Coordinates of C-alpha atoms and ligand atoms in Angstrom, one line a residue:
X1124 CA -16.2 -23.0 1.1
X1125 CA -14.3 -19.7 1.2
X1126 CA -16.6 -16.7 0.2
X1127 CA -15.4 -13.2 -0.5
X1128 CA -18.0 -10.4 -0.8
X1129 CA -17.3 -6.9 -2.2
X1130 CA -13.7 -7.0 -0.8
X1131 CA -12.1 -3.6 -1.1
X1132 CA -8.5 -2.6 -0.2
X1133 CA -7.3 1.0 -0.4
X1134 CA -3.7 1.6 0.6
X1135 CA -2.6 5.1 1.8
X1136 CA -1.8 7.2 -1.3
X1137 CA -4.5 6.3 -2.0
X1138 CA -3.9 3.2 -4.1
X1139 CA -7.0 1.1 -4.7
X1140 CA -5.6 -2.5 -4.9
X1141 CA -9.0 -4.3 -4.7
X1142 CA -12.1 -2.8 -6.1
X1143 CA -14.9 -5.1 -4.8
X1144 CA -13.9 -8.7 -5.3
X1145 CA -16.6 -11.4 -5.1
X1146 CA -15.5 -15.0 -5.2
X1147 CA -16.8 -18.4 -4.0
X1148 CA -13.9 -20.9 -3.7
X1149 CA -14.8 -24.5 -3.2
X1150 CA -12.6 -27.4 -1.9
X1151 CA -9.7 -28.3 -4.2
X1152 CA -7.3 -26.2 -6.2
X1153 CA -8.4 -22.7 -7.2
X1154 CA -6.2 -20.3 -9.2
X1155 CA -5.9 -16.6 -9.0
X1156 CA -4.3 -15.5 -12.2
X1157 CA -3.3 -11.9 -13.1
X1158 CA -0.4 -9.7 -14.1
X1159 CA 1.9 -8.0 -11.6
X1160 CA 0.1 -5.3 -9.7
X1161 CA -3.3 -6.9 -10.2
X1162 CA -3.9 -7.2 -6.5
X1163 CA -3.2 -10.9 -5.9
X1164 CA -0.8 -10.5 -3.0
X1165 CA -3.1 -8.0 -1.4
X1166 CA -5.9 -10.5 -1.6
X1167 CA -3.7 -13.3 -0.3
X1168 CA -2.5 -11.2 2.6
X1169 CA -6.0 -10.3 3.6
X1170 CA -7.0 -14.0 3.4
X1171 CA -4.1 -15.0 5.6
X1172 CA -4.9 -12.4 8.2
X1173 CA -1.8 -10.2 7.7
X1174 CA -3.8 -7.3 6.3
X1175 CA -7.1 -5.8 7.1
X1176 CA -9.5 -5.1 4.2
X1177 CA -10.9 -1.6 3.9
X1178 CA -14.3 -3.1 3.6
X1179 CA -16.0 -6.3 2.6
X1180 CA -16.5 -9.8 3.9
X1181 CA -14.5 -13.0 4.0
X1182 CA -16.2 -16.2 5.3
X1183 CA -14.6 -19.6 5.7
X1184 CA -17.2 -22.3 6.3
X1185 CA -19.4 -19.8 8.0
X1186 CA -16.6 -18.2 10.1
X1187 CA -16.3 -14.4 9.6
X1188 CA -12.6 -13.9 9.2
X1189 CA -12.7 -10.1 9.0
X1190 CA -14.4 -9.8 12.4
X1191 CA -12.7 -12.8 14.0
X1192 CA -9.2 -13.1 12.4
X1193 CA -8.0 -15.2 15.3
X1194 CA -10.6 -17.9 14.3
X1195 CA -8.7 -18.4 11.1
X1196 CA -5.3 -19.3 12.5
X1197 CA -5.9 -22.9 13.2
X1198 CA -7.4 -23.5 9.8
X1199 CA -4.8 -21.6 7.7
X1200 CA -1.5 -22.6 6.0
X1201 CA 0.3 -19.8 4.2
X1202 CA 3.3 -19.9 1.8
X1203 CA 4.2 -16.3 1.2
X1204 CA 6.0 -15.0 -1.9
X1205 CA 9.1 -14.1 0.0
X1206 CA 9.8 -16.8 2.5
X1207 CA 12.7 -16.2 4.9
X1208 CA 15.0 -19.1 5.8
X1209 CA 18.0 -19.3 8.0
X1210 CA 20.6 -20.7 5.6
X1211 CA 22.8 -22.4 8.2
X1212 CA 20.0 -24.4 9.9
X1213 CA 19.3 -27.9 8.7
X1214 CA 15.9 -28.5 7.0
X1215 CA 14.6 -30.3 10.0
X1216 CA 15.8 -27.6 12.5
X1217 CA 14.4 -24.8 10.2
X1218 CA 11.0 -26.6 10.1
X1219 CA 10.9 -27.1 13.8
X1220 CA 11.7 -23.5 14.4
X1221 CA 8.9 -22.4 12.1
X1222 CA 6.4 -24.7 13.8
X1223 CA 7.5 -23.3 17.2
X1224 CA 7.0 -19.7 15.9
X1225 CA 3.5 -20.7 14.7
X1226 CA 2.7 -22.2 18.1
X1227 CA 2.0 -25.6 16.6
X1228 CA 1.7 -28.4 19.2
X1229 CA 1.8 -32.1 18.4
X1230 CA 0.7 -34.9 20.7
X1231 CA 3.5 -37.1 19.3
X1232 CA 6.1 -34.3 19.8
X1233 CA 7.4 -31.7 17.4
X1234 CA 10.3 -33.9 16.3
X1235 CA 8.0 -36.7 15.1
X1236 CA 5.7 -34.1 13.4
X1237 CA 8.7 -32.6 11.6
X1238 CA 9.7 -36.0 10.3
X1239 CA 6.2 -36.7 9.1
X1240 CA 5.9 -33.3 7.3
X1241 CA 9.3 -33.8 5.7
X1242 CA 8.2 -37.2 4.5
X1243 CA 4.9 -35.6 3.1
X1244 CA 6.9 -33.2 0.9
X1245 CA 9.6 -35.7 0.0
X1246 CA 12.4 -34.0 1.9
X1247 CA 13.4 -36.8 4.3
X1248 CA 16.5 -37.5 2.3
X1249 CA 17.7 -33.9 2.9
X1250 CA 16.4 -33.4 6.5
X1251 CA 19.9 -32.9 7.9
X1252 CA 21.3 -30.8 5.1
X1253 CA 21.7 -27.1 5.6
X1254 CA 18.9 -25.0 3.9
X1255 CA 21.5 -23.0 2.0
X1256 CA 22.3 -26.2 0.1
X1257 CA 18.6 -26.7 -0.9
X1258 CA 17.5 -26.0 -4.5
X1259 CA 14.7 -23.5 -5.1
X1260 CA 12.2 -26.3 -5.4
X1261 CA 13.4 -28.0 -2.1
X1262 CA 12.9 -24.6 -0.3
X1263 CA 9.4 -24.3 -1.6
X1264 CA 8.6 -27.8 -0.5
X1265 CA 10.0 -27.0 3.0
X1266 CA 7.7 -23.9 2.8
X1267 CA 4.7 -26.2 2.1
X1268 CA 5.7 -28.5 5.0
X1269 CA 5.4 -25.7 7.5
X1270 CA 2.1 -24.5 5.8
X1271 CA 0.7 -28.1 6.2
X1272 CA 1.3 -28.2 10.0
X1273 CA -2.0 -28.4 11.8
X1274 CA -3.7 -29.9 8.7
X1275 CA -5.3 -26.6 7.6
X1276 CA -8.6 -26.3 5.7
X1277 CA -7.2 -23.5 3.7
X1278 CA -3.8 -23.4 2.1
X1279 CA -2.7 -20.1 0.5
X1280 CA 0.3 -20.2 -1.9
X1281 CA 1.5 -16.9 -3.4
X1282 CA 3.5 -17.1 -6.7
X1283 CA 5.2 -20.4 -5.6
X1284 CA 6.7 -21.4 -8.9
X1285 CA 8.5 -18.2 -9.9
X1286 CA 12.2 -19.1 -10.1
X1287 CA 11.9 -22.9 -10.2
X1288 CA 13.4 -24.7 -13.2
X1289 CA 11.1 -26.8 -15.3
X1290 CA 11.8 -30.1 -13.5
X1291 CA 11.4 -28.6 -10.0
X1292 CA 8.2 -26.9 -11.2
X1293 CA 6.7 -30.2 -12.3
X1294 CA 7.6 -31.8 -9.0
X1295 CA 6.1 -28.9 -7.1
X1296 CA 2.9 -29.1 -9.2
X1297 CA 2.5 -32.8 -8.2
X1298 CA 2.9 -31.9 -4.5
X1299 CA 0.3 -29.1 -4.7
X1300 CA -2.2 -31.3 -6.6
X1301 CA -1.8 -34.0 -3.9
X1302 CA -2.4 -31.7 -1.0
X1303 CA -5.4 -30.1 -2.7
X1304 CA -7.3 -33.4 -2.4
X1305 CA -8.0 -32.7 1.2
X1306 CA -8.5 -28.9 1.4
X1307 CA -9.0 -25.7 -0.4
X1308 CA -5.7 -24.5 -2.0
X1309 CA -5.6 -21.0 -3.3
X1310 CA -2.8 -20.5 -5.8
X1311 CA -1.8 -17.0 -6.9
X1312 CA 0.2 -16.8 -10.0
X1313 CA 1.0 -14.7 -13.1
X1314 CA 2.2 -17.9 -14.9
X1315 CA -0.6 -19.3 -17.1
X1316 CA 1.1 -22.7 -17.2
X1317 CA 0.6 -23.0 -13.4
X1318 CA -3.2 -22.7 -13.9
X1319 CA -3.3 -24.9 -17.0
X1320 CA -1.5 -27.7 -15.0
X1321 CA -3.3 -27.5 -11.7
X1322 CA -6.5 -25.6 -11.5
X1323 CA -10.0 -27.0 -12.4
X1324 CA -11.2 -23.5 -11.8
X1325 CA -9.6 -20.1 -11.6
X1326 CA -10.3 -16.4 -11.5
X1327 CA -8.6 -13.8 -13.7
X1328 CA -7.9 -10.7 -11.8
X1329 CA -6.7 -7.3 -13.1
X1330 CA -6.6 -3.8 -11.6
X1331 CA -8.2 -5.2 -8.5
X1332 CA -11.2 -6.6 -10.2
X1333 CA -12.3 -10.2 -11.1
X1334 CA -12.5 -10.3 -14.9
X1335 CA -13.6 -13.9 -15.3
X1336 CA -14.2 -17.1 -13.3
X1337 CA -13.7 -20.1 -15.5
X1338 CA -11.9 -23.4 -16.1
X1339 CA -9.0 -24.0 -18.6
X1340 CA -11.3 -26.1 -20.7
X1341 CA -14.1 -23.5 -20.8
X1342 CA -11.7 -20.7 -21.5
X1343 CA -10.2 -22.5 -24.5
X1344 CA -13.6 -23.8 -25.8
X1345 CA -14.9 -20.2 -25.9
X1346 CA -12.2 -19.5 -28.6
X1347 CA -13.0 -22.6 -30.6
X1348 CA -12.5 -22.1 -34.4
X1349 CA -11.4 -18.4 -33.9
X1350 CA -7.6 -18.8 -33.5
X1351 CA -5.3 -18.6 -36.5
X1352 CA -1.5 -18.7 -36.9
X1353 CA 0.8 -17.4 -39.6
X1354 CA 4.1 -15.7 -40.3
X1355 CA 4.5 -11.9 -40.3
X1356 CA 7.8 -10.2 -41.2
X1357 CA 9.0 -8.2 -38.1
X1358 CA 9.0 -5.0 -40.1
X1359 CA 5.2 -5.3 -40.8
X1360 CA 4.3 -6.2 -37.2
X1361 CA 3.3 -2.8 -36.0
X1362 CA 0.8 -2.3 -38.8
X1363 CA -0.4 -5.9 -38.5
X1364 CA -1.1 -5.4 -34.8
X1365 CA -3.3 -2.3 -35.6
X1366 CA -5.4 -4.4 -38.0
X1367 CA -5.7 -7.7 -36.1
X1368 CA -6.3 -9.0 -32.6
X1369 CA -2.9 -10.5 -31.9
X1370 CA -2.7 -12.9 -29.0
X1371 CA 0.9 -13.9 -29.2
X1372 CA 4.0 -13.4 -31.4
X1373 CA 6.9 -15.7 -30.9
X1374 CA 10.0 -16.6 -32.8
X1375 CA 9.8 -20.2 -34.2
X1376 CA 12.7 -21.5 -36.1
X1377 CA 13.8 -17.9 -36.7
X1378 CA 10.4 -16.8 -38.1
X1379 CA 8.0 -14.5 -36.4
X1380 CA 5.0 -16.7 -35.8
X1381 CA 1.9 -14.8 -34.9
X1382 CA -1.4 -16.0 -33.5
X1383 CA -4.6 -13.9 -34.0
X1384 CA -8.2 -14.1 -32.8
X1385 CA -10.6 -13.6 -35.7
X1386 CA -14.3 -14.0 -34.6
X1387 CA -16.6 -15.8 -37.1
X1388 CA -17.1 -13.7 -40.2
X1389 CA -13.9 -11.6 -39.7
X1390 CA -11.5 -11.8 -42.6
X1391 CA -8.4 -13.9 -42.0
X1392 CA -5.1 -12.7 -43.5
X1393 CA -3.7 -14.8 -46.4
X1394 CA -1.4 -17.6 -45.3
X1395 CA -2.9 -17.9 -41.8
X1396 CA -4.3 -21.3 -40.7
X1397 CA -6.7 -22.3 -38.1
X1398 CA -5.0 -23.5 -34.9
X1399 CA -6.1 -24.9 -31.5
X1400 CA -6.5 -22.1 -28.9
X1401 CA -4.4 -22.3 -25.7
X1402 CA -5.1 -21.0 -22.3
X1403 CA -2.4 -18.4 -22.9
X1404 CA -4.5 -17.1 -25.9
X1405 CA -7.6 -16.9 -23.7
X1406 CA -5.8 -15.1 -20.9
X1407 CA -4.0 -12.6 -23.2
X1408 CA -7.3 -11.7 -24.9
X1409 CA -9.0 -11.2 -21.5
X1410 CA -6.1 -8.9 -20.5
X1411 CA -6.5 -6.9 -23.8
X1412 CA -10.2 -6.4 -23.1
X1413 CA -9.8 -5.4 -19.5
X1414 CA -11.0 -1.8 -19.0
X1415 CA -8.4 0.5 -17.5
X1416 CA -9.4 1.8 -14.1
X1417 CA -10.7 5.4 -13.9
X1418 CA -7.9 7.8 -12.8
X1419 CA -7.3 9.1 -10.3
X1420 CA -8.0 6.2 -8.0
X1421 CA -10.1 7.2 -5.0
X1422 CA -11.0 5.3 -1.8
X1423 CA -14.3 3.6 -1.9
X1424 CA -14.4 2.8 1.7
X1425 CA -17.2 3.9 4.0
X1426 CA -16.1 6.5 6.6
X1427 CA -16.4 4.0 9.4
X1428 CA -13.8 1.7 7.9
X1429 CA -10.5 3.5 7.6
X1430 CA -7.8 2.2 5.2
X1431 CA -5.1 0.1 6.9
X1432 CA -1.6 0.2 5.5
X1433 CA 0.5 -2.9 4.9
Ligands
ADP582 P1 0.2 -8.5 -7.4 O1 0.4 -9.4 -6.2 O2 -0.9 -8.9 -8.3 O3 1.4 -8.1 -8.1 P2 -0.3 -6.4 -5.3 O4 -1.4 -6.9 -4.5 O5 1.1 -6.6 -4.8 O6 -0.4 -7.1 -6.8 O7 -0.4 -4.9 -5.7 C1 -1.7 -4.3 -6.1 C2 -1.5 -2.8 -6.2 O8 -1.4 -2.3 -4.8 C3 -0.3 -2.3 -6.9 O9 -0.7 -1.1 -7.6 C4 0.7 -2.1 -5.9 O10 1.6 -1.1 -6.3 C5 -0.2 -1.5 -4.7 N1 0.4 -1.8 -3.4 C6 0.7 -3.0 -2.9 N2 1.2 -2.9 -1.6 C7 1.1 -1.6 -1.3 C8 1.4 -0.9 -0.1 N3 1.9 -1.4 1.0 N4 1.2 0.5 -0.2 C9 0.7 1.1 -1.3 N5 0.4 0.4 -2.4 C10 0.6 -0.9 -2.4

């Protein structure tokens, strides 16, 4: 179990990126969903030992990771948002280099470990190809291979599906779901589909605060019978938005199809029909209801724990 208690991060500025995050994350896949700037990467960097929190506690199975960051290293795999590759190395040489950098040792030798890891992420067929010839999805799988070295208890993946085409994304989902059987996988994303596909539980984060901890099923059930869909001419949209809680407006066969949330007893506009809520509806409503942080942001750290820059 990974437990976060009152985690605060204030960058110089000051910019308060995390405003007291409390989370208990069990084994399996757990999502961290929020828009850009919500504080996800800050949280992931703190959990991966790259950034010191201003205050708060991070415990992994009883280990205090803020006081003893070195204790985390053997248990952690991290796939950062920006992953640097040497394009002219082959996949297997790149992986070996990354494992050497990490200080991974293997009783059977690094060559054999690399072969095993490449097999694990379905890249054996491309082991000898240069990384520059890899697709986005293959690069992400190579990133997962290095993160899995040492069989970590905790795997952190930061926005891993951005830039993957639909087929690569599906393949990558399957790999992540498989590796989450054996460990905690924390998946940070702003893509609702990532969470819908993968996460039995997830936290919604905005302005450095946890807005909700829920499951895709629970989040949709909470909107049962309150979602309606109809067509609104684009010219009427601004006034319509003032009068109704719009979750989404998308073009469908050239028409402006609009989804609204109308709680029991609220009048529904003519022509609108009840529809099944989606996780996207639930997420967008949560975002609409999120209070804006008080400006200006001020550090909340105790004097004894100075802010640490990235
Ligand atoms: P996300 O990953 O959800 O997009 P981030 O954790 O990157 O969010 O950023 C959260 C907030 O912290 C944003 O307002 C961002 O501008 C700010 N921030 C991130 N890194 C730094 C930094 N090194 N210095 C100052 N502010 C930062």
